[in-house]
Coordinates of C-alpha atoms in Angstrom, one line a residue:
M1 CA -17.0 6.0 4.9
A2 CA -19.2 3.4 2.9
D3 CA -18.0 -0.4 3.1
Y4 CA -16.5 -1.0 -0.4
S5 CA -15.4 -4.3 -1.7
Q6 CA -15.2 -6.5 -4.6
Q7 CA -13.7 -3.7 -6.9
K8 CA -12.4 -4.6 -10.2
I9 CA -11.7 -2.9 -13.6
R10 CA -13.4 -4.8 -16.5
K11 CA -12.0 -2.8 -19.3
V12 CA -11.1 1.1 -20.4
Y13 CA -12.0 2.7 -23.5
I14 CA -10.0 5.6 -24.2
N15 CA -11.3 8.2 -26.6
L16 CA -8.4 10.5 -26.4
L17 CA -5.4 10.5 -23.8
K18 CA -2.2 12.0 -24.6
N19 CA -1.2 9.6 -27.7
L20 CA -3.8 7.1 -27.0
K21 CA -6.8 7.3 -29.4
E22 CA -10.0 5.1 -29.8
V23 CA -8.6 2.0 -28.0
E24 CA -10.1 -0.6 -25.6
I25 CA -8.0 -2.4 -23.1
D26 CA -9.7 -5.4 -21.7
F27 CA -8.5 -6.6 -17.9
S28 CA -10.9 -9.6 -17.9
G29 CA -9.3 -13.0 -17.3
S30 CA -6.2 -13.1 -15.2
S31 CA -5.7 -10.9 -12.1
L32 CA -2.5 -10.0 -13.8
T33 CA -2.2 -7.7 -17.0
A34 CA 1.0 -6.8 -18.6
L35 CA 1.1 -3.8 -21.2
I36 CA 3.8 -4.2 -23.6
G37 CA 4.6 -2.1 -26.7
I38 CA 7.3 0.1 -28.0
N39 CA 8.6 3.3 -26.5
G40 CA 5.7 6.0 -26.6
S41 CA 2.9 3.5 -27.4
G42 CA 1.2 4.7 -24.2
K43 CA 1.7 2.0 -21.5
S44 CA 2.5 4.5 -18.8
T45 CA -0.3 6.7 -19.7
I46 CA -2.7 3.8 -19.0
L47 CA -1.2 3.2 -15.6
H48 CA -1.3 7.0 -14.9
A49 CA -4.9 7.2 -15.6
L50 CA -6.0 4.0 -13.8
A51 CA -4.1 5.5 -10.7
C52 CA -6.6 8.4 -10.5
C53 CA -9.9 6.7 -11.2
Y54 CA -10.5 5.7 -7.7
K55 CA -10.3 7.7 -4.1
P56 CA -8.6 6.2 -1.0
I57 CA -10.6 4.1 1.2
N58 CA -8.0 5.3 3.8
E59 CA -6.0 8.3 3.0
N60 CA -3.6 7.2 6.1
R61 CA -2.9 4.0 4.2
T62 CA -3.1 4.9 0.3
Y63 CA -2.2 8.1 -1.5
N64 CA -5.0 10.1 -3.2
Y65 CA -3.7 10.2 -6.9
K66 CA -4.9 12.9 -9.1
F67 CA -4.8 13.8 -12.6
S68 CA -2.7 16.8 -12.1
Q69 CA 0.0 14.7 -10.9
F70 CA 0.4 12.7 -14.1
F71 CA -1.2 15.2 -16.6
T72 CA 0.4 18.4 -15.3
P73 CA -1.0 21.5 -17.4
T74 CA 1.8 23.3 -19.1
V75 CA 1.9 25.9 -21.9
D76 CA 2.1 23.2 -24.5
S77 CA -0.2 20.5 -23.1
L78 CA -3.5 21.5 -21.3
W79 CA -4.9 18.1 -21.9
Q80 CA -8.3 19.5 -22.8
G81 CA -10.3 17.1 -24.9
S82 CA -9.1 14.0 -22.9
R83 CA -11.7 11.6 -22.4
F84 CA -11.8 7.8 -21.4
T85 CA -14.4 5.5 -19.8
M86 CA -13.7 2.8 -17.0
Y87 CA -16.1 -0.2 -17.0
H88 CA -16.0 -1.7 -13.5
D89 CA -17.5 -3.7 -10.7
Y90 CA -17.7 -2.8 -6.8
R91 CA -19.9 -3.5 -4.0
I92 CA -21.1 -0.9 -1.4
G93 CA -22.4 -2.8 1.6
S94 CA -24.9 -5.4 0.3
R95 CA -25.3 -3.5 -3.0
V96 CA -23.4 -4.9 -5.9
H97 CA -22.7 -2.8 -9.2
E98 CA -21.6 -4.8 -12.0
D99 CA -20.3 -3.1 -15.3
S100 CA -20.7 0.2 -14.1
E101 CA -19.5 2.9 -16.3
T102 CA -17.6 6.1 -15.2
T103 CA -16.3 8.5 -17.7
F104 CA -13.4 10.9 -16.9
S105 CA -12.7 13.9 -19.2
K106 CA -11.3 17.3 -19.1
N107 CA -13.2 19.9 -21.3
A108 CA -12.2 23.0 -19.4
D109 CA -9.8 23.7 -16.5
R110 CA -10.9 20.8 -14.3
W111 CA -11.2 17.1 -14.7
S112 CA -14.7 15.5 -14.2
P113 CA -16.2 14.0 -12.2
K114 CA -15.0 15.6 -9.0
Y115 CA -12.7 13.7 -7.0
D116 CA -15.0 12.9 -4.1
R117 CA -17.6 11.2 -6.3
R118 CA -15.1 8.4 -7.4
V119 CA -15.6 5.1 -6.1
A120 CA -13.2 4.1 -3.2
R121 CA -10.3 1.7 -3.5
D122 CA -6.8 1.1 -2.3
V123 CA -4.4 2.0 -4.9
F124 CA -0.7 1.5 -5.0
Y125 CA 1.6 3.1 -7.8
I126 CA 5.2 2.0 -8.1
G127 CA 6.9 4.2 -10.6
I128 CA 10.3 3.9 -12.2
N129 CA 11.7 6.5 -9.7
T130 CA 11.8 3.5 -7.4
G131 CA 14.5 2.0 -9.5
V132 CA 16.8 4.9 -8.5
P133 CA 19.4 3.6 -5.9
K134 CA 18.8 5.0 -2.5
I135 CA 22.1 6.3 -2.1
E136 CA 21.8 8.4 -5.1
E137 CA 18.8 10.1 -3.3
E138 CA 20.8 10.8 -0.1
K139 CA 22.6 14.0 0.0
R140 CA 24.5 13.6 3.1
Q141 CA 28.0 12.5 2.9
S142 CA 28.9 12.4 6.6
F143 CA 28.5 9.3 9.0
I144 CA 24.9 8.4 9.1
R145 CA 24.0 6.8 12.6
Y146 CA 20.6 5.0 12.6
S147 CA 18.7 2.8 14.9
T148 CA 17.8 -0.9 13.7
T149 CA 14.4 -2.5 14.4
L150 CA 14.0 -6.1 13.2
L151 CA 10.9 -6.5 11.0
D152 CA 9.5 -10.1 12.4
D153 CA 5.9 -9.9 11.9
A154 CA 4.2 -12.5 9.9
T155 CA 3.9 -10.3 6.7
S156 CA 7.6 -9.0 7.1
R157 CA 8.9 -12.6 7.2
V158 CA 6.9 -13.5 4.1
I159 CA 8.4 -10.5 2.3
K160 CA 12.0 -11.4 3.5
E161 CA 11.4 -15.0 2.0
K162 CA 9.9 -14.1 -1.3
A163 CA 12.6 -11.4 -1.7
G164 CA 15.4 -14.3 -0.9
Y165 CA 13.7 -16.5 -3.2
I166 CA 13.9 -14.1 -6.1
M167 CA 17.3 -12.8 -5.4
N168 CA 18.5 -16.3 -4.6
R169 CA 19.7 -15.0 -1.2
D170 CA 19.1 -16.7 2.1
Y171 CA 18.5 -13.5 4.1
S172 CA 18.8 -13.9 7.8
S173 CA 17.1 -10.9 8.6
Y174 CA 14.9 -8.2 7.6
N175 CA 15.3 -4.7 9.3
L176 CA 14.0 -1.1 9.4
H177 CA 16.6 1.6 10.0
S178 CA 15.5 4.9 11.4
D179 CA 17.2 8.3 11.8
S180 CA 16.1 11.8 12.4
K181 CA 16.1 12.4 8.7
G182 CA 14.6 9.2 7.2
K183 CA 14.1 5.5 7.1
Y184 CA 15.6 2.7 5.1
I185 CA 14.9 -0.9 5.1
G186 CA 17.9 -3.4 5.6
V187 CA 18.7 -7.1 5.4
E188 CA 21.3 -9.5 6.7
Y189 CA 22.8 -11.8 4.2
N190 CA 25.8 -14.2 4.6
Q191 CA 26.7 -12.6 7.9
A192 CA 26.9 -8.9 6.4
K193 CA 24.3 -6.5 7.6
Y194 CA 23.4 -3.5 5.1
S195 CA 20.7 -1.0 4.5
S196 CA 18.9 0.2 1.2
L197 CA 21.9 2.6 1.0
S198 CA 24.1 -0.3 0.0
M199 CA 21.5 -2.2 -2.0
S200 CA 21.4 -2.9 -5.7
A201 CA 18.7 -0.8 -7.3
G202 CA 17.1 -4.1 -8.4
E203 CA 17.3 -5.6 -4.8
Q204 CA 15.8 -2.5 -3.5
R205 CA 12.9 -2.4 -6.1
I206 CA 12.0 -5.9 -5.3
F207 CA 11.4 -5.1 -1.5
K208 CA 9.5 -2.0 -2.6
I209 CA 7.1 -4.1 -4.8
L210 CA 6.8 -7.0 -2.4
S211 CA 5.9 -4.7 0.4
A212 CA 3.3 -3.0 -1.5
V213 CA 1.7 -6.3 -2.7
Y214 CA 1.9 -8.1 0.8
N215 CA 0.6 -5.0 2.7
A216 CA -2.1 -4.3 0.3
P217 CA -5.7 -4.8 1.6
K218 CA -8.0 -7.2 -0.3
N219 CA -9.3 -5.9 -3.8
S220 CA -6.5 -3.4 -4.1
L221 CA -5.3 -2.1 -7.4
I222 CA -1.5 -2.3 -7.8
L223 CA 0.3 -0.5 -10.6
I224 CA 3.9 -1.0 -11.5
D225 CA 5.7 0.7 -14.2
E226 CA 8.6 -1.1 -16.0
I227 CA 8.4 -4.0 -13.8
D228 CA 11.4 -5.5 -15.6
L229 CA 13.5 -2.6 -14.7
L230 CA 16.9 -3.6 -13.3
L231 CA 15.9 -7.3 -13.0
H232 CA 17.6 -10.2 -14.8
V233 CA 15.2 -12.6 -16.6
F234 CA 15.3 -15.3 -13.8
A235 CA 14.4 -12.8 -11.1
L236 CA 11.4 -11.5 -13.4
K237 CA 10.0 -14.8 -13.8
K238 CA 10.1 -15.5 -10.1
L239 CA 8.5 -12.0 -9.2
V240 CA 5.8 -12.7 -11.6
E241 CA 4.8 -16.1 -10.2
I242 CA 4.8 -14.6 -6.7
L243 CA 2.4 -11.7 -7.8
Y244 CA -0.1 -13.9 -9.6
H245 CA -0.4 -16.1 -6.7
R246 CA -0.7 -13.3 -4.2
A247 CA -3.2 -11.5 -6.4
E248 CA -5.2 -14.7 -6.7
D249 CA -5.2 -15.3 -2.9
K250 CA -6.0 -11.5 -2.0
K251 CA -8.4 -10.7 -5.0
L252 CA -5.7 -8.0 -6.1
Q253 CA -5.7 -6.5 -9.5
I254 CA -2.4 -5.9 -10.8
V255 CA -1.3 -4.0 -14.0
F256 CA 2.2 -3.5 -15.2
T257 CA 4.2 -2.4 -18.1
T258 CA 7.3 -4.1 -19.4
H259 CA 9.8 -4.2 -22.4
S260 CA 10.6 -7.7 -21.7
I261 CA 9.7 -10.1 -24.5
N262 CA 10.1 -12.9 -22.0
I263 CA 6.8 -11.8 -20.4
L264 CA 5.0 -13.6 -23.5
N265 CA 6.2 -17.0 -22.1
Y266 CA 3.8 -16.5 -19.2
N267 CA 0.7 -15.7 -21.1
E268 CA -1.2 -18.9 -19.5
F269 CA -1.8 -16.7 -16.3
I270 CA -1.2 -13.2 -17.5
N271 CA -3.2 -10.9 -19.7
I272 CA -1.0 -9.7 -22.4
R273 CA -2.0 -6.3 -24.0
H274 CA 0.3 -5.2 -26.7
L275 CA -0.3 -1.6 -27.8
Y276 CA 0.6 -0.2 -31.1
N277 CA -0.2 3.5 -32.6
T278 CA -1.2 4.4 -35.9
S279 CA -1.8 7.8 -37.0
D280 CA -5.6 7.4 -36.9
K281 CA -6.0 5.1 -33.6
T282 CA -4.2 2.9 -31.1
I283 CA -4.5 -0.8 -31.5
C284 CA -4.5 -3.3 -28.6
L285 CA -3.6 -6.9 -29.3
T286 CA -4.3 -9.7 -27.0
D287 CA -1.9 -12.6 -26.3
T288 CA 0.1 -11.5 -29.2
K289 CA 3.5 -13.1 -30.4
P290 CA 6.9 -11.4 -30.4
D291 CA 7.1 -10.9 -34.2
T292 CA 3.5 -9.4 -34.6
I293 CA 4.6 -5.8 -33.8
Y294 CA 7.7 -6.1 -35.8
R295 CA 5.6 -7.2 -38.9
M296 CA 3.4 -4.3 -38.5
T297 CA 6.1 -1.8 -38.2
G298 CA 9.3 -3.3 -39.9
E299 CA 10.0 -3.7 -43.6
S300 CA 9.9 -7.2 -45.2
T301 CA 12.5 -8.7 -47.3
R302 CA 9.9 -11.1 -48.9
P303 CA 7.1 -9.9 -51.1
I304 CA 4.2 -12.2 -49.5
D305 CA 3.2 -11.9 -45.8
L306 CA 0.9 -14.6 -44.3
F307 CA -0.4 -14.2 -40.8
V308 CA -1.6 -17.3 -38.9
E309 CA -2.9 -18.1 -35.1
D310 CA -0.4 -20.7 -33.7
D311 CA 2.4 -23.1 -34.3
L312 CA 0.1 -25.6 -35.8
A313 CA -1.0 -23.3 -38.7
F314 CA 2.5 -21.8 -39.1
T315 CA 3.7 -25.5 -39.8
I316 CA 0.7 -26.2 -42.3
V317 CA 1.1 -22.9 -44.2
N318 CA 5.0 -23.3 -44.3
Q319 CA 4.3 -26.9 -45.8
I320 CA 2.0 -25.4 -48.5
T321 CA 4.6 -22.9 -49.5
E322 CA 7.4 -25.5 -49.8
S323 CA 5.0 -27.7 -51.8
L324 CA 4.6 -24.7 -54.2
N325 CA 8.3 -24.0 -54.2
M326 CA 7.5 -20.5 -52.8
S327 CA 9.1 -20.5 -49.3
R328 CA 11.7 -17.9 -50.2
Y329 CA 8.9 -15.5 -51.2
V330 CA 6.9 -15.8 -48.1
N331 CA 7.1 -14.3 -44.5
V332 CA 4.6 -16.4 -41.9
T333 CA 3.9 -14.5 -38.7
R334 CA 1.8 -15.9 -35.7
Y335 CA -0.7 -13.3 -34.5
G336 CA -1.8 -15.2 -31.4
A337 CA -5.6 -15.2 -30.4
A338 CA -8.0 -15.2 -33.1
Q339 CA -9.5 -11.9 -32.4
N340 CA -6.0 -10.4 -33.2
C341 CA -6.6 -11.3 -36.7
F342 CA -8.8 -8.3 -37.0
T343 CA -6.9 -5.9 -34.9
T344 CA -3.5 -6.6 -36.4
A345 CA -5.0 -6.3 -40.0
A346 CA -6.7 -3.2 -39.2
G347 CA -3.4 -1.9 -37.5
M348 CA -1.3 -2.7 -40.8
M349 CA -4.1 -1.0 -42.9
L350 CA -4.0 2.4 -40.9
S351 CA -0.1 2.1 -41.1
N352 CA -0.6 1.8 -44.9
K353 CA 1.2 -1.7 -44.8
L354 CA -1.5 -3.8 -46.0
T355 CA -0.6 -4.7 -49.3
S356 CA -2.4 -7.2 -51.8
E357 CA 0.4 -9.5 -50.7
C358 CA -0.9 -9.8 -47.3
L359 CA -3.2 -12.5 -46.1
F360 CA -4.7 -13.1 -42.6
I361 CA -5.6 -17.0 -42.0
L362 CA -8.1 -18.0 -39.4
D363 CA -8.0 -21.6 -38.2
G364 CA -11.7 -22.1 -39.3
D365 CA -13.2 -22.9 -36.0
M366 CA -14.1 -19.0 -35.2
Y367 CA -15.4 -16.1 -37.2
V368 CA -16.3 -18.5 -39.9
S369 CA -19.2 -16.7 -41.7
D370 CA -18.9 -13.5 -43.6
E371 CA -21.3 -11.9 -41.0
D372 CA -18.9 -12.9 -38.3
K373 CA -15.9 -11.4 -40.0
I374 CA -17.7 -8.2 -40.9
D375 CA -18.8 -7.7 -37.2
R376 CA -15.2 -8.2 -36.1
V377 CA -13.9 -5.8 -38.7
N378 CA -16.5 -3.2 -37.8
S379 CA -15.0 -3.3 -34.3
A380 CA -11.5 -3.0 -35.3
L381 CA -12.2 -0.3 -37.8
T382 CA -14.6 2.3 -36.5
G383 CA -15.9 5.4 -37.8
S384 CA -18.9 6.2 -40.2
A385 CA -17.2 8.1 -42.9
Q386 CA -17.0 6.8 -46.5
K387 CA -13.4 6.2 -46.1
S388 CA -13.9 4.0 -43.2
S389 CA -16.4 1.9 -44.9
E390 CA -14.2 1.6 -47.9
M391 CA -11.3 0.3 -45.6
R392 CA -13.6 -2.1 -43.9
N393 CA -14.7 -3.7 -47.1
K394 CA -11.2 -3.8 -48.2
L395 CA -9.8 -5.5 -45.0
V396 CA -12.6 -8.4 -45.4
N397 CA -10.9 -9.3 -48.5
H398 CA -7.5 -9.9 -46.8
I399 CA -9.0 -12.5 -44.4
T400 CA -9.5 -16.1 -45.2
Q401 CA -9.6 -19.5 -43.4
F402 CA -8.8 -23.1 -43.7
N403 CA -11.6 -25.5 -44.9
L404 CA -12.2 -26.9 -41.4
P405 CA -15.4 -29.1 -41.0
D406 CA -18.1 -27.9 -38.8
G407 CA -17.6 -28.7 -35.1
F408 CA -13.9 -29.6 -35.4
A409 CA -11.0 -28.1 -33.6
P410 CA -7.9 -27.9 -36.0
E411 CA -5.9 -30.3 -33.8
F412 CA -8.8 -32.8 -33.7
F413 CA -9.2 -32.5 -37.4
I414 CA -5.5 -33.3 -38.1
H415 CA -5.8 -36.3 -35.7
S416 CA -8.7 -37.4 -37.7
L417 CA -6.8 -37.2 -41.0
L418 CA -4.0 -39.4 -39.4
K419 CA -6.3 -42.1 -38.0
E420 CA -8.2 -42.4 -41.5
L421 CA -4.9 -43.2 -43.2
T422 CA -4.1 -46.8 -44.1
I423 CA -0.4 -46.5 -44.4
T424 CA 2.0 -48.1 -42.2
H425 CA 3.7 -45.5 -40.2
Q426 CA 4.6 -44.6 -36.6
I427 CA 2.7 -41.5 -36.5
V428 CA -0.5 -43.1 -37.8
E429 CA -0.2 -45.8 -35.4
T430 CA 0.5 -43.3 -32.6
A431 CA -2.7 -41.2 -33.6
K432 CA -4.8 -44.4 -33.5
E433 CA -3.8 -45.1 -30.0
I434 CA -5.1 -41.9 -28.7
Q435 CA -9.0 -42.2 -28.3
K436 CA -9.7 -39.2 -25.9
V437 CA -8.0 -36.2 -24.4
D438 CA -9.1 -33.6 -21.9
N439 CA -8.1 -30.6 -24.3
T440 CA -8.3 -30.6 -28.0
H441 CA -4.8 -29.2 -28.5
K442 CA -3.4 -32.4 -26.9
Y443 CA -4.7 -34.5 -29.8
V444 CA -1.5 -33.2 -31.4
D445 CA 0.6 -32.6 -28.4
D446 CA 0.2 -36.0 -27.2
I447 CA 1.5 -37.5 -30.6
I448 CA 4.7 -35.3 -30.2
E449 CA 5.2 -36.4 -26.7
R450 CA 4.7 -40.1 -27.3
M451 CA 7.0 -40.1 -30.3
N452 CA 9.7 -38.3 -28.4
Y453 CA 10.6 -35.7 -30.9
Q454 CA 13.4 -33.5 -29.9
S455 CA 11.1 -30.2 -30.3
K456 CA 7.5 -29.3 -30.9
E457 CA 8.6 -27.7 -34.2
V458 CA 10.1 -31.1 -35.3
G459 CA 7.3 -32.9 -34.4
L460 CA 4.6 -30.7 -35.9
S461 CA 6.4 -30.8 -39.4
K462 CA 6.7 -34.6 -39.3
I463 CA 2.9 -34.7 -38.4
I464 CA 1.8 -32.3 -41.1
D465 CA 3.8 -34.3 -43.7
V466 CA 2.0 -37.4 -42.9
A467 CA -1.5 -35.8 -42.3
S468 CA -1.2 -34.2 -45.7
Q469 CA -1.2 -37.6 -47.4
N470 CA -4.9 -37.8 -46.6
E471 CA -7.1 -37.1 -49.8
K472 CA -9.1 -34.5 -47.8
W473 CA -5.8 -32.5 -47.3
E474 CA -6.1 -30.5 -50.7
H475 CA -9.8 -29.3 -49.7
Y476 CA -8.8 -28.2 -46.0
I477 CA -5.8 -26.1 -47.4
Y478 CA -7.3 -24.9 -50.7
P479 CA -8.2 -21.3 -49.7
I480 CA -4.6 -20.6 -48.9
K481 CA -2.9 -22.6 -51.6
N482 CA -5.1 -21.2 -54.3
W483 CA -4.4 -17.6 -53.1
L484 CA -0.8 -18.4 -53.2
K485 CA -0.9 -19.9 -56.7
A486 CA -2.4 -16.8 -58.0
L487 CA 0.7 -14.7 -57.0
R488 CA 3.1 -17.3 -58.0
N489 CA 3.7 -16.6 -61.6
D490 CA 4.3 -13.0 -60.9
L491 CA 7.3 -13.8 -58.6
S492 CA 9.3 -16.3 -60.6
E493 CA 9.0 -18.0 -64.2
E494 CA 10.9 -20.9 -62.5
I495 CA 8.2 -22.1 -60.5
P496 CA 6.2 -24.8 -62.3
N497 CA 2.4 -24.8 -62.6
E498 CA 0.2 -27.3 -61.0
P499 CA -3.2 -28.7 -61.6
V500 CA -5.7 -26.3 -60.0
F501 CA -7.7 -28.1 -57.1
Q502 CA -11.5 -27.5 -57.4
S503 CA -13.1 -26.8 -53.8
T504 CA -16.1 -28.8 -53.2

């Protein structure tokens, strides 16, 4: 066997695989990737496909997963026409392969390429069957007599400590029980010994996951379906933290699925990939917010939908709608990373939910030119047919941005507006005290911290109220305010007209 190392999946492009169509999933960034989405969005399918992309380095150590295990042919489903491409790095001896392409497909009876032509890598798949309590798998009802071996090697001691941290239990021992018909793990806690036959399903699964992660060789791929299964929110948080640090230390790549919205709280060290299926294709959003998919699939009780990047833009847009007396007509949704603007808009268009009352708003520091926007729209809406071209042209018209000066980040611009004001106000004085920060977001965050506001939401609202007194404010918000004013008279005759600000 050749000396394989440094294996890493960069991204996967799926042409067709079960219900996944024309979607790219990017795994760059963190060593942990979370796949989220509603039931049936294809999360588990991605794990199943990844499990089959490699051959084992050592078949005595890891299982040799094959497509027939997860994509078993039936009378209804032969899986012919399935096709996806993996872009990955690996090293054989001294030779490094970067961004190599391997396409997997099934056009006839067999999948290609042949299994022995796959790159070698240790793969560990932990399915939802590991959430079944061990006692429910045990068929015997008579007395079970097993022998006990203390697991006291270095790795087992770490697993015991980490499991204890997650479960908030000070385990005094970690054991292996064996009899003629099987093996069971066991622990001792609070002077009581018990095997996995007596463990809760969640406790049992934690040991299963930790055992795979801490016994996995360097550069392994670990796939976990429904990582939050049977775990309460605090245990999940601790487990994810442990997985991240172990993955970083051992160069592991861990991909898991989850239905837990709480996972979005950890997007600083996890790749969040949000899947959503339309009738034409699958959309993959990055670092999205909890309400984005709801807005793509749910019904709105307000006629106007505005989509923004983050909390700052959310606050600014709300200030605009309040100034126009339109708040009761407008729903504002955060979509997260700037690139999500285009994929979310495309998803809504393909779902026939992109109405004339929808506007996507960029901060103004990325994808500023029409050419940049068109490039991103072309990536989000593929196809060469006339219909696709018309849809792309329509989509561009639903995207705008704040009039942010060149070279400015939004937070820095707000900070500069405050510093220019000559009024006497604590926020203005605090802004003038802040001369330099190590991250542009901190120009606003530092003001909130120094002012000791009870929440970020309150702080942002007060800061924007003051910044809006700068004479440059109207030019900054003009594209959004002007768009809203064009709709205003159709909504209510009670809303008074205002002088139209002319953009410079």
